Amino acid sequence: MLYTVGDFGKYKVNDMRSYALNCLFVDLNSRTASLENIPEDISFKFLGGRGIATYLLSMNPGLQANEPETPLIFSIGPLTGSHLPSSGRMNISSFSPLTGTITSSSVGGNLCIQMRRAGLDVIHITGRSRKRLVVSIRDNKVTFEETDLRDDVPLGEVFLKLRSRGAVAAVGRAAFHGCLFSSIMVDGTYAAGRGGLGLVMASKNLVALTVMGNKRLGVVDRRLEAVAAEDIQRLFDASPSIMGVSGIHRYGTACLVDLMASRRMMPTANFRKTFFEQYRAFSAHQISSSAKASHLGCYACPIRCKLKGEGGRELPEFETISHFGALNENSDLASIIEANHVCNDAGMDTITAASTIACLAEIRGEKYTGNVLVDMVRTMASGQGLGEILQLGSRRLAEDMGEPDASMSVKSMEIPAYDPRGAYGMALGYCTSTRGACHLRAYPISHEILRRPVATDRFSFQGKARIIKIAEDTNAAIDSIGACKFAFFGASMEEYAIGMKAVTGLEIEPQDLVRTGDRIFTLERYINCIRGFGKDHDCLPDRFFKEPGTSGPGLDIHPINKSLFEEALARYYNIRGCTKDGVPTMQRLKELELA
Amino acid sequence: MMETIEKYLGKLLAQGLVDSKGDALLFSMDDTIYSSSNEVPHLVQYLFSVLNVTSIIVARPSKLYLEVIRELKRVYPGRITPNDSESTTFIHDIPVLGAMDDNSVAAALKRRKGCIAPDGSIITTGAITLEQAFVTFSSICFALFVKYFSDVLNSSVGSARDEDRKCAYIEPSPTILSMMKPPGPIKRPAFIVPTSENEVMYTIVDTGKATVKSGLVDSFFGNISYTWDAYMYISQTAAALDELEGLIDKVALDGSSTNDITSSSEMGSHLKIHKMTMDRAILHGHPKFSVIMSMYGGDMKFGEKRYLEDIPIVCGRVGGGKKGLVHVLPSAMKESHSAIVYGHGTFASARDSFLDAFERMLNIEIKCFDMYRELVSI
């Protein structure tokens, strides 16, 4: 039933000469929408994507995830929709029901492109509808439509039903059953996975957002855009991990399976070991040959990192493979693929789902593999029986069962598939990340494992504090301009800054972008401090300081030296401009024009 | 930190990039600045405060490079754009500063990883490690060398061509030409034919060191592989040719493992060269005159091939991708077990021994050097 049709007025696509982002404010209480320009100085200071979302969330930093006033923000970057390689990304942001922190998730798919074509840089959604809604945006019209979609409808059907409306972001049954790590799925395949953004959307009674537009992106200098695109493509071609014989371009992120096993940093048995002997059962080669994989990719992306199998069913990414595999001591590839599918179809973060099951297995002294594992995932999505506690994530589960140390999480978010004992920059990055244990905020795997752009000693904290801080800033900028982090296994800010100049006409240098990233990351940290987070939360589970990993030939995996870790963390605070307790100082906030 | 600083100070000297240790200042920063000297100049402190970098090198390059810079600055004020493909890919262009004040240096380094100071010193930065600042320093020296000698060559062979190539007219500098030395070692390095996995590893490490020591190539430009049993053993990406201990990937020839995502960017070419030639030993480096002479004769497009006497020259990009070398190089290698990649470097292979591959690479460089001298009438 069509309820309200709101016309948010005529406007043109930002031609980028005046850098004022178009933000559509959608109020689900009143079912109205209004378009506003975010002032130019604010837009420039936060760029777009994750940056502008962080700014908008800082307006009311104390809100809880499930409050109607809490914004759910969809935001694209200035490069989104351009011809620059791997620039088809956007961010979805809010406050996390899982961690209590600010959270933001980079996601691909067609939604960001349709937002660009509809002329929208930001969609800012607040309020809570009395009844479940689908909000559809088509050019400059917003439609609020009540829906009778039931809780248990698979997301696949939702996407099928809505696909004629353009790009679709939707939440599934896990979110409506209260799963704290429910995701928002975009176009059926791409997940804004971590931190429970799906639950924020479901708490607003918003089932789906669809967007369709027909405008073209105004690019200031097409010739310069082509130059930047060519430079970036050259660097992709020169990167073994992107376009190499076994790179992401060929095998997706599954190409990391063999490497993590050989480096003895594949989390196994809930991180009690770091090597799984049967890892070849789910290696990239195995997946690719047995599942007859073909590729999917985001707009303007030559990497095409997503794989789908026969019948178009999506195949899991590295973290999912490793955690439904090694972390649960499961060598049954079919069940890994099925568990991934169940998560995507119900809308759940695969990393937290797999890690929560591994946590339960450790507490009970059992193993959940094959079909048992898949059934466990289904139970989790249902929120019924055991699923009621499983859907709260490993920290709450472990505490509830009286074994809090069994949760392998930081700030209540489960640790991804790079064991921190095998990469000390990663250990630090898990703790300083502003959304809980996240490998993508600093992504030191790039230099600690993939040797890009240079290698660093993975078993050393030397220099890592500054390296992590700079990487966090850089990645905040990447998330804010609409680029993909995989691109930076080859290219750098030098090339994307030229792309920014070409698309927006802004005289902005690579180091300016990194400084903007510093502003964004520091603001995120400051928001978290307001929400009660501090030094005590920037720590790994004790296991990593006490228990060794699984050593291999000529390779010993020791516990992390806690005092060296703490020294590195103290250096990090100093470099980040924080007090000894990890709170950004007023001086630092002023330097970054945040106060 | 200090050990790393000492290491790269030593490498700057050993590779002839600076004339004495006193000509170079190296700095690394975590929460404090570590320095190769007792002091940290105000400029460096300022740069660390405004740039998100972990390391800085400020050095007066050795006399040859300094002279090259002086000549190039004269004809390319403001910015020098390299013409070899490696530098085009990774450096793009090199800002030339008109003034040495804090803001001018910072402005240049906000945009690029390295720049040239008014006195000819080179300033480079590393976002992650000091090694990056060193590699950029070395790359800038290489790029400037190739640019200068290419421009001189183009200037010597006719003005019509200058316009086509949009390069400046440069008179050969007697000072620079007097410093030109024929390439290669007088004494050839000894290489063995390996008979076990251990010997393969040892031989690769040893060959890498010997090739750099010979002066034929710079340490950060090149890669090396040896195929033995069902595996190719190949240097990792971003590994220095003279420091390959522990940095060799064992890659299954049947493609059953993806461990090679840390291998050299040119692994695809190495695999295909081995398949087409059955040569076990493959060596790739960037001998300077081979690179310069590969560009003599005009621009090339992907897929084109020409010859410099009997040496095939092919055109393709670093690594994989649609225009990658992998599509054009192996067939040229089948012809003569060696080829130059346009504006990039030389590949040489041999059935069993790196010695033969090394000799091929060296002979090409000698031939190119001699041709160059003849063309510019030195």
Short mmCIF file of N, CA and C in Angstrom, two decimals, chain A residues 422-480:
data_model
loop_
_atom_site.label_atom_id
_atom_site.label_comp_id
_atom_site.label_asym_id
_atom_site.label_seq_id
_atom_site.Cartn_x
_atom_site.Cartn_y
_atom_site.Cartn_z
N GLY A 422 50.62 -13.66 14.78
CA GLY A 422 51.42 -13.77 13.56
C GLY A 422 51.62 -12.44 12.86
N ALA A 423 51.11 -11.36 13.41
CA ALA A 423 51.26 -10.04 12.78
C ALA A 423 51.00 -8.98 13.86
N TYR A 424 52.08 -8.41 14.38
CA TYR A 424 51.94 -7.55 15.56
C TYR A 424 51.29 -6.20 15.23
N GLY A 425 51.46 -5.73 14.02
CA GLY A 425 50.74 -4.52 13.61
C GLY A 425 49.24 -4.78 13.63
N MET A 426 48.89 -5.99 13.19
CA MET A 426 47.47 -6.37 13.19
C MET A 426 46.96 -6.43 14.63
N ALA A 427 47.80 -6.94 15.54
CA ALA A 427 47.42 -7.02 16.96
C ALA A 427 47.07 -5.62 17.48
N LEU A 428 47.93 -4.67 17.16
CA LEU A 428 47.70 -3.29 17.61
C LEU A 428 46.46 -2.70 16.92
N GLY A 429 46.35 -2.97 15.63
CA GLY A 429 45.24 -2.42 14.84
C GLY A 429 43.88 -2.93 15.29
N TYR A 430 43.81 -4.20 15.71
CA TYR A 430 42.55 -4.73 16.23
C TYR A 430 42.08 -3.91 17.44
N CYS A 431 43.04 -3.48 18.23
CA CYS A 431 42.70 -2.81 19.49
C CYS A 431 42.38 -1.33 19.29
N THR A 432 43.06 -0.70 18.34
CA THR A 432 42.85 0.74 18.17
C THR A 432 41.70 1.04 17.20
N SER A 433 41.24 0.02 16.50
CA SER A 433 40.11 0.20 15.57
C SER A 433 38.91 0.81 16.30
N THR A 434 38.23 1.70 15.61
CA THR A 434 37.12 2.40 16.26
C THR A 434 35.80 1.63 16.24
N ARG A 435 35.80 0.45 15.62
CA ARG A 435 34.53 -0.30 15.62
C ARG A 435 34.69 -1.70 16.20
N GLY A 436 35.71 -1.93 17.02
CA GLY A 436 35.99 -3.26 17.54
C GLY A 436 36.97 -3.97 16.62
N ALA A 437 37.22 -5.26 16.91
CA ALA A 437 38.29 -5.97 16.19
C ALA A 437 38.02 -6.00 14.69
N CYS A 438 38.68 -5.14 13.99
CA CYS A 438 38.46 -5.03 12.55
C CYS A 438 39.81 -5.04 11.86
N HIS A 439 39.94 -5.89 10.84
CA HIS A 439 41.21 -5.96 10.11
C HIS A 439 41.34 -4.82 9.10
N LEU A 440 40.21 -4.18 8.78
CA LEU A 440 40.22 -3.23 7.66
C LEU A 440 40.52 -1.79 8.06
N ARG A 441 40.44 -1.47 9.35
CA ARG A 441 40.67 -0.08 9.74
C ARG A 441 42.14 0.31 9.49
N ALA A 442 43.08 -0.60 9.80
CA ALA A 442 44.50 -0.30 9.54
C ALA A 442 45.07 -1.20 8.44
N TYR A 443 44.55 -2.36 8.30
CA TYR A 443 44.91 -3.33 7.25
C TYR A 443 46.41 -3.56 7.10
N PRO A 444 47.11 -3.81 8.20
CA PRO A 444 48.57 -4.00 8.11
C PRO A 444 48.96 -5.29 7.41
N ILE A 445 47.99 -6.17 7.13
CA ILE A 445 48.29 -7.38 6.37
C ILE A 445 48.98 -7.01 5.06
N SER A 446 48.63 -5.85 4.55
CA SER A 446 49.23 -5.38 3.31
C SER A 446 50.75 -5.43 3.37
N HIS A 447 51.35 -4.86 4.42
CA HIS A 447 52.82 -4.86 4.48
C HIS A 447 53.38 -5.99 5.33
N GLU A 448 52.60 -6.46 6.32
CA GLU A 448 53.15 -7.52 7.18
C GLU A 448 53.13 -8.87 6.49
N ILE A 449 52.22 -9.06 5.55
CA ILE A 449 52.13 -10.35 4.87
C ILE A 449 52.30 -10.22 3.35
N LEU A 450 51.60 -9.27 2.75
CA LEU A 450 51.60 -9.18 1.29
C LEU A 450 52.76 -8.36 0.73
N ARG A 451 53.57 -7.76 1.62
CA ARG A 451 54.78 -7.04 1.21
C ARG A 451 54.46 -5.83 0.34
N ARG A 452 53.32 -5.21 0.57
CA ARG A 452 52.93 -4.04 -0.21
C ARG A 452 52.68 -2.84 0.66
N PRO A 453 53.24 -1.66 0.35
CA PRO A 453 54.18 -1.44 -0.75
C PRO A 453 55.59 -1.93 -0.41
N VAL A 454 55.88 -2.12 0.86
CA VAL A 454 57.14 -2.75 1.29
C VAL A 454 56.80 -3.69 2.44
N ALA A 455 57.74 -4.54 2.75
CA ALA A 455 57.49 -5.47 3.84
C ALA A 455 57.92 -4.87 5.17
N THR A 456 57.20 -5.25 6.24
CA THR A 456 57.65 -4.93 7.59
C THR A 456 57.77 -6.24 8.37
N ASP A 457 58.54 -6.20 9.44
CA ASP A 457 58.74 -7.39 10.27
C ASP A 457 57.46 -7.68 11.03
N ARG A 458 56.81 -8.78 10.70
CA ARG A 458 55.48 -9.03 11.30
C ARG A 458 55.56 -9.40 12.77
N PHE A 459 56.74 -9.80 13.23
CA PHE A 459 56.88 -10.17 14.64
C PHE A 459 57.51 -9.05 15.46
N SER A 460 57.36 -7.83 15.03
CA SER A 460 57.96 -6.72 15.76
C SER A 460 56.95 -5.57 15.89
N PHE A 461 57.05 -4.87 17.03
CA PHE A 461 56.24 -3.66 17.22
C PHE A 461 57.02 -2.41 16.81
N GLN A 462 58.27 -2.61 16.38
CA GLN A 462 59.10 -1.46 16.05
C GLN A 462 58.48 -0.62 14.92
N GLY A 463 58.24 0.61 15.21
CA GLY A 463 57.69 1.53 14.21
C GLY A 463 56.20 1.35 13.95
N LYS A 464 55.60 0.33 14.54
CA LYS A 464 54.22 -0.02 14.17
C LYS A 464 53.20 1.01 14.66
N ALA A 465 53.50 1.68 15.76
CA ALA A 465 52.51 2.63 16.29
C ALA A 465 52.22 3.71 15.25
N ARG A 466 53.27 4.27 14.69
CA ARG A 466 53.07 5.33 13.69
C ARG A 466 52.51 4.76 12.38
N ILE A 467 53.00 3.56 12.03
CA ILE A 467 52.51 2.92 10.80
C ILE A 467 50.99 2.69 10.90
N ILE A 468 50.55 2.18 12.05
CA ILE A 468 49.11 1.90 12.23
C ILE A 468 48.32 3.20 12.20
N LYS A 469 48.83 4.21 12.88
CA LYS A 469 48.10 5.48 12.91
C LYS A 469 47.94 6.05 11.50
N ILE A 470 49.02 6.04 10.73
CA ILE A 470 48.95 6.58 9.37
C ILE A 470 48.00 5.73 8.51
N ALA A 471 48.07 4.40 8.69
CA ALA A 471 47.19 3.52 7.90
C ALA A 471 45.72 3.75 8.26
N GLU A 472 45.44 3.94 9.53
CA GLU A 472 44.05 4.22 9.94
C GLU A 472 43.55 5.51 9.28
N ASP A 473 44.41 6.50 9.25
CA ASP A 473 44.02 7.77 8.63
C ASP A 473 43.80 7.60 7.13
N THR A 474 44.73 6.88 6.52
CA THR A 474 44.63 6.66 5.07
C THR A 474 43.35 5.90 4.74
N ASN A 475 43.06 4.86 5.51
CA ASN A 475 41.87 4.06 5.22
C ASN A 475 40.58 4.82 5.51
N ALA A 476 40.62 5.71 6.49
CA ALA A 476 39.44 6.56 6.73
C ALA A 476 39.20 7.45 5.51
N ALA A 477 40.28 7.93 4.92
CA ALA A 477 40.14 8.75 3.71
C ALA A 477 39.64 7.91 2.54
N ILE A 478 40.17 6.70 2.42
CA ILE A 478 39.73 5.81 1.33
C ILE A 478 38.23 5.55 1.43
N ASP A 479 37.77 5.27 2.66
CA ASP A 479 36.34 5.02 2.87
C ASP A 479 35.50 6.28 2.62
N SER A 480 36.12 7.41 2.68
CA SER A 480 35.37 8.66 2.53
C SER A 480 35.33 9.17 1.09
#
